Amino acid sequence: MATSHSDQRSATAAAAEIPVLAPGHSYGSITDQISSIVLTKGMSRGWLFGLAVSFLLVQVLLVSVVYLIARGVGIWGINVPVGWGFAIIIFVWWVGIGHAGTLISAVLLLLNQSWRTSINRFAEAMTLFAVVCAGMYPLLHLGRIWLFYWLMPIPNTMGIWPQFRSPLLWDVFAVSTYMTVSFLFWYTGLIPDLATLRDRAQSKIGKYTYGMLSFGWRSSARHWRRFDAAYLLLAGIATPLVVSVHTVVGFDFAMSIIPGWHNTLFPPYFVAGAIYSGFAMVLTLAIPLRAAYGLQDFITDRHLDNMAKVMLATSLMVSYGYVMEVFFGFYSANTYEEYLTRNRMIGPYAPAFWSLILCNTLAPQLLWVRKIRLSPVLLWCIAIVANIGMWLERFVIVITSLHRDYLPSSWGMFYPTFWDWSTYIGTIGVFLFLLFLFIRFLPVISIFEMRELLHKEEEHHHE
Amino acid sequence: MSDHHGAPETPALYGVLGEFADADHLLAAAHKVREAGYVRTDAYAPMPVHGLAEALGAKRTKLPFLVLLGGIFGGLAGFGLCYYCSVIAYPMNIGGRPVNTWPAFIPVTFETTILGAAITAVLGMLALNGLPMPYHPLFNIPEFSQASQSRFFICIESKDKKFDEVAASDFLRSIGATHVTTVDN
């Protein structure tokens, strides 16, 4: 086991030539460098500026939601025939972004990929915050937000129970389970690091807060063993969970009989798209983060290279989905499917469709070039393009399918309103605001796992 | 590990704590502590060290079994909920289709299975470890704060039948401890 593992490691190391952890580190230096981001006194100007801007955006959301509650969903652009507007587009977009976090943490942990260690913590945080943003949308889309508990299977005076055959109810269970499990996974991984912060904190408030949060963790070998077992089990059950959540989101569409949605391809195609957009978001966040806090020793070019490769692979899977949609459209010999496919490409929303092909299929092809994968700036630009592309994909799926269905008499157009955009921008604000707080008060990189990585690399040198 | 506290008369001494140079020395020392017959011991390292708990004689953890039970319970609860709502409490006859449409209940059952297993994994880990425990005698030792950062320790606890303060300290030194401290309760 040990030899095959090290053989494998040296083989990949030789191929990549870039280490996952820069040489010359000790347990102490890793601990110092990562925890110093949290434990320095005062706040840097850049951080305060970012926090302030994102806080303003949170206020935009607040105003939008208050106005929504006061006036109803009519302030959005949704109408007959497009009853699912931005609310679902952005819900799916955020849930998709959340997926890379669990994937990096869980799947790569099970696959024994050492490069996951430096990015899993903030990828998991990103997951949580993205799911928070996503979760708001179905509630807001209800219009009567205060009645959201009707979705819960709880006894009520009307004697009515939710419809368990509906994908929309499956969504309630899938997303809330996903959020709970993501939180548990993230927090469990944080416990040893919170203990480190407790032991290093200078201020009384810091010692007390991190002390309470770390549950009195004392790094005991017997505890570590149960911790490892729990962490691995969580990874094992989170992996099918990630797949199931976006599959259920795919079911929201595929279970209906609307042309363009009624498609068995949807669940896997949605999962691939989620991984693609999730990795794009991890890159979008990791590249500025490592520059701002000087984390190049931990988030090396090797990480960027690997994430770029995952993006390229999932971009190809998503592109396969696009090709198949067109193929099914024409091969099905179904007039409505055929018309929908044509309408997507040359109809009123054709610019959105072609931009999506440009963003999700053509732009990522640049990632075949190693030089581009190793250039943080270019990679960051491609990641942003991918985020936009995945947003456009959801827009095209939701809007083009609904706006022209079976009867030309019921056709119509969807135009997003000011409030559609302000709500969307507001959720981006919530995401960034939580992320800024996270960067300042919790370790962005898992400290104990970095020490473990160092320990394993040292063992490897001894052999 | 919850039996560390709550005994009627607490001995004045918690144990002796020896510090070791690195993970390899710690592991070697753990084997020697076990061979010398000490049972009530624990090792402290800033990261999981493979085989360390086993070296000290820890038994297999029950956690995977508990997680299995949690998952089974979650799955049954989820399916039961769907079945109760759709078949017993609020059956709807839609075109004469059966009310127990079990394939449609699978997504919810699957999610609750995962939820049950995940919650059991985390709460089970904490409960078996006896956490949360905000106070512990070891936290009074200033050097021990390094256990979560960069240093390695073994503690022989006073509850051990073989325990003798002087003998245990000497033993820890003899197996390579760089520094030995007594820990008061």
GROMACS .gro file of C-alpha atoms in nm, chain A:
model
  463
    1MET     CA    1   0.000   0.000   0.000
    2ALA     CA    2   0.267   0.246   0.106
    3THR     CA    3   0.496   0.168  -0.185
    4SER     CA    4   0.226   0.173  -0.451
    5HIS     CA    5   0.104   0.501  -0.308
    6SER     CA    6   0.448   0.659  -0.322
    7ASP     CA    7   0.513   0.519  -0.669
    8GLN     CA    8   0.194   0.676  -0.784
    9ARG     CA    9   0.287   1.002  -0.616
   10SER     CA   10   0.633   1.015  -0.767
   11ALA     CA   11   0.489   0.933  -1.108
   12THR     CA   12   0.242   1.218  -1.092
   13ALA     CA   13   0.501   1.449  -0.938
   14ALA     CA   14   0.742   1.377  -1.219
   15ALA     CA   15   0.472   1.447  -1.473
   16ALA     CA   16   0.366   1.772  -1.317
   17GLU     CA   17   0.702   1.884  -1.173
   18ILE     CA   18   0.519   2.128  -0.948
   19PRO     CA   19   0.472   2.025  -0.585
   20VAL     CA   20   0.137   2.047  -0.408
   21LEU     CA   21   0.315   2.202  -0.112
   22ALA     CA   22   0.614   2.428  -0.163
   23PRO     CA   23   0.931   2.278  -0.007
   24GLY     CA   24   1.090   2.404   0.314
   25HIS     CA   25   0.786   2.402   0.541
   26SER     CA   26   0.759   2.264   0.895
   27TYR     CA   27   0.450   2.197   1.108
   28GLY     CA   28   0.514   2.527   1.283
   29SER     CA   29   0.556   2.735   0.969
   30ILE     CA   30   0.237   2.595   0.814
   31THR     CA   31   0.045   2.665   1.132
   32ASP     CA   32   0.194   3.015   1.160
   33GLN     CA   33   0.129   3.119   0.807
   34ILE     CA   34  -0.229   2.999   0.775
   35SER     CA   35  -0.346   3.102   1.120
   36SER     CA   36  -0.182   3.443   1.093
   37ILE     CA   37  -0.447   3.548   0.841
   38VAL     CA   38  -0.705   3.501   1.113
   39LEU     CA   39  -0.508   3.605   1.418
   40THR     CA   40  -0.356   3.934   1.305
   41LYS     CA   41  -0.492   4.237   1.482
   42GLY     CA   42  -0.681   4.504   1.292
   43MET     CA   43  -0.825   4.477   0.946
   44SER     CA   44  -0.656   4.536   0.617
   45ARG     CA   45  -0.795   4.809   0.394
   46GLY     CA   46  -0.859   4.576   0.105
   47TRP     CA   47  -1.062   4.345   0.325
   48LEU     CA   48  -1.264   4.628   0.476
   49PHE     CA   49  -1.333   4.768   0.131
   50GLY     CA   50  -1.452   4.430   0.005
   51LEU     CA   51  -1.667   4.380   0.311
   52ALA     CA   52  -1.819   4.724   0.273
   53VAL     CA   53  -1.901   4.676  -0.095
   54SER     CA   54  -2.055   4.335  -0.037
   55PHE     CA   55  -2.248   4.472   0.259
   56LEU     CA   56  -2.398   4.737   0.031
   57LEU     CA   57  -2.503   4.461  -0.207
   58VAL     CA   58  -2.668   4.278   0.081
   59GLN     CA   59  -2.873   4.594   0.136
   60VAL     CA   60  -2.975   4.580  -0.229
   61LEU     CA   61  -3.112   4.232  -0.163
   62LEU     CA   62  -3.287   4.351   0.149
   63VAL     CA   63  -3.465   4.630  -0.039
   64SER     CA   64  -3.556   4.394  -0.324
   65VAL     CA   65  -3.699   4.133  -0.090
   66VAL     CA   66  -3.897   4.385   0.113
   67TYR     CA   67  -4.044   4.530  -0.205
   68LEU     CA   68  -4.116   4.177  -0.330
   69ILE     CA   69  -4.304   4.089  -0.015
   70ALA     CA   70  -4.496   4.417  -0.028
   71ARG     CA   71  -4.593   4.394  -0.395
   72GLY     CA   72  -4.575   4.025  -0.488
   73VAL     CA   73  -4.384   3.842  -0.760
   74GLY     CA   74  -4.542   4.066  -1.025
   75ILE     CA   75  -4.246   4.300  -0.983
   76TRP     CA   76  -4.037   4.036  -1.159
   77GLY     CA   77  -4.053   3.976  -1.531
   78ILE     CA   78  -4.232   3.642  -1.489
   79ASN     CA   79  -4.570   3.607  -1.656
   80VAL     CA   80  -4.765   3.363  -1.870
   81PRO     CA   81  -4.610   3.165  -2.038
   82VAL     CA   82  -4.277   3.209  -1.855
   83GLY     CA   83  -4.373   3.149  -1.493
   84TRP     CA   84  -4.025   3.030  -1.404
   85GLY     CA   85  -3.798   3.322  -1.457
   86PHE     CA   86  -3.483   3.431  -1.286
   87ALA     CA   87  -3.589   3.258  -0.965
   88ILE     CA   88  -3.519   2.913  -1.108
   89ILE     CA   89  -3.232   3.015  -1.335
   90ILE     CA   90  -3.037   3.157  -1.046
   91PHE     CA   91  -3.141   2.885  -0.804
   92VAL     CA   92  -2.992   2.622  -1.037
   93TRP     CA   93  -2.687   2.839  -1.100
   94TRP     CA   94  -2.609   2.877  -0.730
   95VAL     CA   95  -2.672   2.512  -0.649
   96GLY     CA   96  -2.437   2.422  -0.934
   97ILE     CA   97  -2.165   2.650  -0.800
   98GLY     CA   98  -2.198   2.481  -0.465
   99HIS     CA   99  -2.111   2.145  -0.609
  100ALA     CA  100  -1.738   2.178  -0.653
  101GLY     CA  101  -1.693   2.226  -0.280
  102THR     CA  102  -1.832   1.890  -0.182
  103LEU     CA  103  -1.678   1.729  -0.484
  104ILE     CA  104  -1.329   1.853  -0.401
  105SER     CA  105  -1.369   1.761  -0.037
  106ALA     CA  106  -1.539   1.429  -0.066
  107VAL     CA  107  -1.457   1.268  -0.399
  108LEU     CA  108  -1.094   1.374  -0.404
  109LEU     CA  109  -1.056   1.263  -0.041
  110LEU     CA  110  -1.187   0.919  -0.131
  111LEU     CA  111  -0.957   0.909  -0.433
  112ASN     CA  112  -0.660   0.999  -0.210
  113GLN     CA  113  -0.572   1.310  -0.412
  114SER     CA  114  -0.328   1.509  -0.203
  115TRP     CA  115  -0.380   1.829  -0.403
  116ARG     CA  116  -0.730   1.870  -0.261
  117THR     CA  117  -0.597   1.960   0.083
  118SER     CA  118  -0.517   2.325   0.024
  119ILE     CA  119  -0.842   2.410  -0.149
  120ASN     CA  120  -1.106   2.202   0.026
  121ARG     CA  121  -1.175   2.434   0.319
  122PHE     CA  122  -1.275   2.740   0.125
  123ALA     CA  123  -1.438   2.531  -0.146
  124GLU     CA  124  -1.663   2.388   0.128
  125ALA     CA  125  -1.732   2.735   0.263
  126MET     CA  126  -1.817   2.842  -0.091
  127THR     CA  127  -2.060   2.549  -0.113
  128LEU     CA  128  -2.237   2.652   0.203
  129PHE     CA  129  -2.271   3.014   0.103
  130ALA     CA  130  -2.381   2.925  -0.249
  131VAL     CA  131  -2.650   2.693  -0.111
  132VAL     CA  132  -2.768   2.972   0.120
  133CYS     CA  133  -2.810   3.195  -0.185
  134ALA     CA  134  -2.976   2.918  -0.383
  135GLY     CA  135  -3.213   2.829  -0.102
  136MET     CA  136  -3.352   3.181  -0.090
  137TYR     CA  137  -3.487   3.164  -0.443
  138PRO     CA  138  -3.755   2.896  -0.420
  139LEU     CA  139  -3.880   3.069  -0.106
  140LEU     CA  140  -3.890   3.409  -0.275
  141HIS     CA  141  -4.053   3.255  -0.581
  142LEU     CA  142  -4.340   3.137  -0.362
  143GLY     CA  143  -4.452   3.496  -0.342
  144ARG     CA  144  -4.607   3.431  -0.004
  145ILE     CA  145  -4.281   3.358   0.173
  146TRP     CA  146  -4.441   3.336   0.515
  147LEU     CA  147  -4.626   3.021   0.405
  148PHE     CA  148  -4.308   2.834   0.316
  149TYR     CA  149  -4.379   2.581   0.590
  150TRP     CA  150  -4.653   2.436   0.369
  151LEU     CA  151  -4.369   2.254   0.195
  152MET     CA  152  -4.279   2.078   0.516
  153PRO     CA  153  -4.448   1.748   0.592
  154ILE     CA  154  -4.595   1.863   0.921
  155PRO     CA  155  -4.946   1.793   1.052
  156ASN     CA  156  -5.170   2.091   0.993
  157THR     CA  157  -5.525   2.194   1.059
  158MET     CA  158  -5.618   2.153   0.693
  159GLY     CA  159  -5.526   1.784   0.696
  160ILE     CA  160  -5.335   1.831   0.370
  161TRP     CA  161  -4.994   1.673   0.314
  162PRO     CA  162  -4.730   1.765   0.057
  163GLN     CA  163  -4.724   1.576  -0.273
  164PHE     CA  164  -4.434   1.333  -0.245
  165ARG     CA  165  -4.447   1.248  -0.615
  166SER     CA  166  -4.347   1.600  -0.711
  167PRO     CA  167  -3.987   1.684  -0.802
  168LEU     CA  168  -4.037   2.021  -0.637
  169LEU     CA  169  -4.085   1.850  -0.303
  170TRP     CA  170  -3.785   1.626  -0.371
  171ASP     CA  171  -3.596   1.951  -0.414
  172VAL     CA  172  -3.694   2.060  -0.064
  173PHE     CA  173  -3.547   1.742   0.078
  174ALA     CA  174  -3.244   1.735  -0.151
  175VAL     CA  175  -3.136   2.095  -0.097
  176SER     CA  176  -3.199   2.102   0.276
  177THR     CA  177  -3.014   1.771   0.323
  178TYR     CA  178  -2.732   1.900   0.107
  179MET     CA  179  -2.705   2.212   0.314
  180THR     CA  180  -2.707   2.022   0.643
  181VAL     CA  181  -2.450   1.766   0.532
  182SER     CA  182  -2.225   2.032   0.377
  183PHE     CA  183  -2.235   2.221   0.703
  184LEU     CA  184  -2.157   1.911   0.910
  185PHE     CA  185  -1.869   1.818   0.680
  186TRP     CA  186  -1.726   2.168   0.689
  187TYR     CA  187  -1.762   2.207   1.063
  188THR     CA  188  -1.619   1.865   1.145
  189GLY     CA  189  -1.309   1.951   0.942
  190LEU     CA  190  -1.287   2.282   1.124
  191ILE     CA  191  -1.281   2.140   1.480
  192PRO     CA  192  -0.904   2.064   1.500
  193ASP     CA  193  -0.822   2.396   1.335
  194LEU     CA  194  -1.046   2.582   1.578
  195ALA     CA  195  -0.845   2.416   1.857
  196THR     CA  196  -0.525   2.543   1.695
  197LEU     CA  197  -0.668   2.894   1.683
  198ARG     CA  198  -0.778   2.862   2.048
  199ASP     CA  199  -0.423   2.774   2.147
  200ARG     CA  200  -0.272   3.055   1.947
  201ALA     CA  201  -0.523   3.335   2.008
  202GLN     CA  202  -0.385   3.627   2.208
  203SER     CA  203  -0.711   3.801   2.295
  204LYS     CA  204  -0.950   3.677   2.559
  205ILE     CA  205  -1.245   3.692   2.323
  206GLY     CA  206  -1.051   3.490   2.067
  207LYS     CA  207  -0.949   3.224   2.317
  208TYR     CA  208  -1.302   3.196   2.451
  209THR     CA  209  -1.481   3.192   2.116
  210TYR     CA  210  -1.247   2.948   1.943
  211GLY     CA  211  -1.238   2.744   2.263
  212MET     CA  212  -1.615   2.703   2.271
  213LEU     CA  213  -1.632   2.636   1.898
  214SER     CA  214  -1.361   2.369   1.914
  215PHE     CA  215  -1.558   2.169   2.175
  216GLY     CA  216  -1.243   2.118   2.385
  217TRP     CA  217  -1.060   1.927   2.112
  218ARG     CA  218  -0.724   1.812   2.252
  219SER     CA  219  -0.560   1.631   1.957
  220SER     CA  220  -0.577   1.290   2.126
  221ALA     CA  221  -0.477   0.992   1.914
  222ARG     CA  222  -0.795   0.805   2.008
  223HIS     CA  223  -0.999   1.108   1.910
  224TRP     CA  224  -0.813   1.151   1.586
  225ARG     CA  225  -0.897   0.795   1.491
  226ARG     CA  226  -1.272   0.843   1.537
  227PHE     CA  227  -1.241   1.180   1.368
  228ASP     CA  228  -1.076   1.020   1.066
  229ALA     CA  229  -1.344   0.752   1.053
  230ALA     CA  230  -1.622   1.010   1.076
  231TYR     CA  231  -1.460   1.233   0.813
  232LEU     CA  232  -1.412   0.949   0.570
  233LEU     CA  233  -1.767   0.823   0.623
  234LEU     CA  234  -1.900   1.173   0.566
  235ALA     CA  235  -1.701   1.194   0.243
  236GLY     CA  236  -1.839   0.857   0.138
  237ILE     CA  237  -2.200   0.961   0.190
  238ALA     CA  238  -2.152   1.315   0.059
  239THR     CA  239  -2.036   1.183  -0.277
  240PRO     CA  240  -2.364   1.021  -0.385
  241LEU     CA  241  -2.542   1.313  -0.221
  242VAL     CA  242  -2.378   1.567  -0.454
  243VAL     CA  243  -2.480   1.362  -0.755
  244SER     CA  244  -2.833   1.315  -0.622
  245VAL     CA  245  -2.891   1.683  -0.549
  246HIS     CA  246  -2.825   1.806  -0.897
  247THR     CA  247  -3.001   1.502  -1.037
  248VAL     CA  248  -3.310   1.607  -0.845
  249VAL     CA  249  -3.265   1.962  -0.973
  250GLY     CA  250  -3.247   1.807  -1.322
  251PHE     CA  251  -3.568   1.615  -1.243
  252ASP     CA  252  -3.745   1.948  -1.180
  253PHE     CA  253  -3.721   1.993  -1.553
  254ALA     CA  254  -3.706   1.641  -1.691
  255MET     CA  255  -4.019   1.519  -1.511
  256SER     CA  256  -4.232   1.774  -1.691
  257ILE     CA  257  -4.355   1.727  -2.049
  258ILE     CA  258  -4.239   2.063  -2.180
  259PRO     CA  259  -4.039   2.029  -2.504
  260GLY     CA  260  -3.672   2.083  -2.429
  261TRP     CA  261  -3.711   1.969  -2.069
  262HIS     CA  262  -3.860   1.623  -2.104
  263ASN     CA  263  -3.527   1.455  -2.151
  264THR     CA  264  -3.349   1.166  -1.980
  265LEU     CA  265  -3.020   1.341  -2.045
  266PHE     CA  266  -3.097   1.614  -1.794
  267PRO     CA  267  -2.984   1.461  -1.462
  268PRO     CA  268  -2.626   1.363  -1.565
  269TYR     CA  269  -2.594   1.669  -1.785
  270PHE     CA  270  -2.691   1.892  -1.493
  271VAL     CA  271  -2.440   1.720  -1.267
  272ALA     CA  272  -2.157   1.773  -1.516
  273GLY     CA  273  -2.259   2.137  -1.558
  274ALA     CA  274  -2.261   2.181  -1.182
  275ILE     CA  275  -1.908   2.047  -1.147
  276TYR     CA  276  -1.795   2.268  -1.432
  277SER     CA  277  -1.942   2.585  -1.283
  278GLY     CA  278  -1.832   2.488  -0.934
  279PHE     CA  279  -1.470   2.449  -1.034
  280ALA     CA  280  -1.494   2.774  -1.227
  281MET     CA  281  -1.608   2.947  -0.910
  282VAL     CA  282  -1.333   2.786  -0.700
  283LEU     CA  283  -1.078   2.923  -0.948
  284THR     CA  284  -1.249   3.262  -0.951
  285LEU     CA  285  -1.206   3.280  -0.574
  286ALA     CA  286  -0.876   3.094  -0.527
  287ILE     CA  287  -0.668   3.300  -0.767
  288PRO     CA  288  -0.730   3.641  -0.603
  289LEU     CA  289  -0.721   3.484  -0.256
  290ARG     CA  290  -0.379   3.330  -0.294
  291ALA     CA  291  -0.243   3.652  -0.440
  292ALA     CA  292  -0.392   3.868  -0.164
  293TYR     CA  293  -0.268   3.655   0.124
  294GLY     CA  294   0.052   3.519  -0.026
  295LEU     CA  295  -0.064   3.158  -0.021
  296GLN     CA  296   0.130   3.050  -0.330
  297ASP     CA  297   0.317   2.793  -0.116
  298PHE     CA  298  -0.005   2.609  -0.042
  299ILE     CA  299  -0.221   2.678  -0.345
  300THR     CA  300   0.047   2.609  -0.603
  301ASP     CA  301   0.030   2.624  -0.981
  302ARG     CA  302  -0.028   2.251  -0.963
  303HIS     CA  303  -0.368   2.316  -0.809
  304LEU     CA  304  -0.462   2.565  -1.076
  305ASP     CA  305  -0.345   2.322  -1.342
  306ASN     CA  306  -0.552   2.036  -1.199
  307MET     CA  307  -0.864   2.244  -1.155
  308ALA     CA  308  -0.829   2.371  -1.510
  309LYS     CA  309  -0.813   2.011  -1.630
  310VAL     CA  310  -1.131   1.924  -1.440
  311MET     CA  311  -1.297   2.227  -1.599
  312LEU     CA  312  -1.187   2.117  -1.943
  313ALA     CA  313  -1.317   1.764  -1.889
  314THR     CA  314  -1.656   1.879  -1.757
  315SER     CA  315  -1.682   2.138  -2.032
  316LEU     CA  316  -1.652   1.854  -2.282
  317MET     CA  317  -1.925   1.660  -2.097
  318VAL     CA  318  -2.155   1.961  -2.102
  319SER     CA  319  -2.080   2.014  -2.469
  320TYR     CA  320  -2.174   1.652  -2.532
  321GLY     CA  321  -2.505   1.740  -2.366
  322TYR     CA  322  -2.558   2.029  -2.610
  323VAL     CA  323  -2.485   1.806  -2.906
  324MET     CA  324  -2.723   1.540  -2.775
  325GLU     CA  325  -3.000   1.795  -2.720
  326VAL     CA  326  -2.976   1.895  -3.084
  327PHE     CA  327  -2.958   1.531  -3.191
  328PHE     CA  328  -3.266   1.433  -2.987
  329GLY     CA  329  -3.446   1.741  -3.115
  330PHE     CA  330  -3.420   1.629  -3.474
  331TYR     CA  331  -3.402   1.250  -3.434
  332SER     CA  332  -3.714   1.232  -3.214
  333ALA     CA  333  -3.931   1.329  -3.513
  334ASN     CA  334  -4.137   1.526  -3.263
  335THR     CA  335  -4.251   1.854  -3.419
  336TYR     CA  336  -4.241   2.042  -3.089
  337GLU     CA  337  -3.892   1.920  -2.995
  338GLU     CA  338  -3.768   1.997  -3.343
  339TYR     CA  339  -3.917   2.346  -3.336
  340LEU     CA  340  -3.769   2.412  -2.992
  341THR     CA  341  -3.421   2.316  -3.109
  342ARG     CA  342  -3.450   2.542  -3.411
  343ASN     CA  343  -3.597   2.822  -3.199
  344ARG     CA  344  -3.305   2.805  -2.959
  345MET     CA  345  -3.056   2.849  -3.238
  346ILE     CA  346  -3.230   3.107  -3.458
  347GLY     CA  347  -3.519   3.235  -3.244
  348PRO     CA  348  -3.539   3.554  -3.040
  349TYR     CA  349  -3.306   3.415  -2.773
  350ALA     CA  350  -3.045   3.294  -3.024
  351PRO     CA  351  -2.780   3.541  -2.897
  352ALA     CA  352  -2.801   3.383  -2.552
  353PHE     CA  353  -2.768   3.034  -2.702
  354TRP     CA  354  -2.464   3.118  -2.914
  355SER     CA  355  -2.298   3.306  -2.629
  356LEU     CA  356  -2.343   2.999  -2.415
  357ILE     CA  357  -2.173   2.782  -2.677
  358LEU     CA  358  -1.893   3.036  -2.692
  359CYS     CA  359  -1.852   3.045  -2.314
  360ASN     CA  360  -1.897   2.678  -2.229
  361THR     CA  361  -1.771   2.490  -2.532
  362LEU     CA  362  -1.527   2.710  -2.723
  363ALA     CA  363  -1.356   2.919  -2.453
  364PRO     CA  364  -1.257   2.621  -2.233
  365GLN     CA  365  -1.078   2.461  -2.530
  366LEU     CA  366  -0.798   2.707  -2.455
  367LEU     CA  367  -0.731   2.494  -2.148
  368TRP     CA  368  -0.567   2.229  -2.365
  369VAL     CA  369  -0.266   2.462  -2.366
  370ARG     CA  370  -0.045   2.408  -2.060
  371LYS     CA  371   0.082   2.766  -2.066
  372ILE     CA  372  -0.271   2.897  -2.030
  373ARG     CA  373  -0.348   2.653  -1.748
  374LEU     CA  374  -0.045   2.781  -1.561
  375SER     CA  375  -0.123   3.148  -1.612
  376PRO     CA  376  -0.338   3.265  -1.319
  377VAL     CA  377  -0.468   3.574  -1.499
  378LEU     CA  378  -0.582   3.392  -1.814
  379LEU     CA  379  -0.725   3.109  -1.607
  380TRP     CA  380  -0.918   3.356  -1.397
  381CYS     CA  381  -1.065   3.513  -1.711
  382ILE     CA  382  -1.170   3.172  -1.844
  383ALA     CA  383  -1.327   3.087  -1.508
  384ILE     CA  384  -1.532   3.407  -1.518
  385VAL     CA  385  -1.640   3.325  -1.874
  386ALA     CA  386  -1.744   2.978  -1.755
  387ASN     CA  387  -1.954   3.126  -1.476
  388ILE     CA  388  -2.130   3.349  -1.725
  389GLY     CA  389  -2.168   3.056  -1.964
  390MET     CA  390  -2.336   2.837  -1.704
  391TRP     CA  391  -2.569   3.121  -1.615
  392LEU     CA  392  -2.661   3.153  -1.983
  393GLU     CA  393  -2.715   2.777  -2.007
  394ARG     CA  394  -2.977   2.786  -1.735
  395PHE     CA  395  -3.132   3.095  -1.892
  396VAL     CA  396  -3.161   2.922  -2.229
  397ILE     CA  397  -3.302   2.601  -2.079
  398VAL     CA  398  -3.563   2.779  -1.868
  399ILE     CA  399  -3.670   3.058  -2.099
  400THR     CA  400  -3.659   2.910  -2.450
  401SER     CA  401  -3.851   2.600  -2.343
  402LEU     CA  402  -4.130   2.795  -2.178
  403HIS     CA  403  -4.174   3.094  -2.400
  404ARG     CA  404  -4.295   2.893  -2.699
  405ASP     CA  405  -4.458   2.559  -2.626
  406TYR     CA  406  -4.740   2.372  -2.795
  407LEU     CA  407  -4.981   2.649  -2.886
  408PRO     CA  408  -4.865   2.956  -3.079
  409SER     CA  409  -5.154   3.147  -2.921
  410SER     CA  410  -4.988   3.114  -2.581
  411TRP     CA  411  -4.644   3.222  -2.692
  412GLY     CA  412  -4.477   3.518  -2.527
  413MET     CA  413  -4.149   3.676  -2.435
  414PHE     CA  414  -3.966   3.707  -2.104
  415TYR     CA  415  -3.782   4.025  -2.014
  416PRO     CA  416  -3.607   4.048  -1.676
  417THR     CA  417  -3.699   4.360  -1.481
  418PHE     CA  418  -3.492   4.582  -1.258
  419TRP     CA  419  -3.603   4.375  -0.957
  420ASP     CA  420  -3.491   4.051  -1.120
  421TRP     CA  421  -3.143   4.193  -1.156
  422SER     CA  422  -3.133   4.361  -0.815
  423THR     CA  423  -3.230   4.037  -0.640
  424TYR     CA  424  -2.964   3.847  -0.832
  425ILE     CA  425  -2.695   4.103  -0.756
  426GLY     CA  426  -2.810   4.104  -0.397
  427THR     CA  427  -2.750   3.730  -0.362
  428ILE     CA  428  -2.401   3.776  -0.504
  429GLY     CA  429  -2.359   4.031  -0.225
  430VAL     CA  430  -2.467   3.780   0.038
  431PHE     CA  431  -2.223   3.525  -0.103
  432LEU     CA  432  -1.931   3.767  -0.102
  433PHE     CA  433  -2.019   3.911   0.238
  434LEU     CA  434  -2.019   3.567   0.401
  435LEU     CA  435  -1.699   3.481   0.218
  436PHE     CA  436  -1.521   3.794   0.343
  437LEU     CA  437  -1.625   3.717   0.700
  438PHE     CA  438  -1.507   3.359   0.657
  439ILE     CA  439  -1.164   3.464   0.526
  440ARG     CA  440  -1.109   3.689   0.825
  441PHE     CA  441  -1.235   3.471   1.109
  442LEU     CA  442  -1.170   3.111   1.009
  443PRO     CA  443  -0.868   2.943   0.850
  444VAL     CA  444  -0.911   2.942   0.471
  445ILE     CA  445  -0.685   2.641   0.435
  446SER     CA  446  -0.720   2.331   0.650
  447ILE     CA  447  -0.419   2.357   0.882
  448PHE     CA  448  -0.422   2.006   1.024
  449GLU     CA  449  -0.459   1.851   0.681
  450MET     CA  450  -0.163   2.053   0.556
  451ARG     CA  451   0.041   1.918   0.849
  452GLU     CA  452  -0.076   1.570   0.760
  453LEU     CA  453   0.029   1.627   0.400
  454LEU     CA  454   0.372   1.740   0.517
  455HIS     CA  455   0.398   1.435   0.742
  456LYS     CA  456   0.315   1.204   0.451
  457GLU     CA  457   0.565   1.376   0.224
  458GLU     CA  458   0.835   1.339   0.487
  459GLU     CA  459   0.755   0.971   0.523
  460HIS     CA  460   0.784   0.945   0.149
  461HIS     CA  461   1.132   1.098   0.164
  462HIS     CA  462   1.239   0.847   0.431
  463GLU     CA  463   1.146   0.553   0.210
   0.00000   0.00000   0.00000
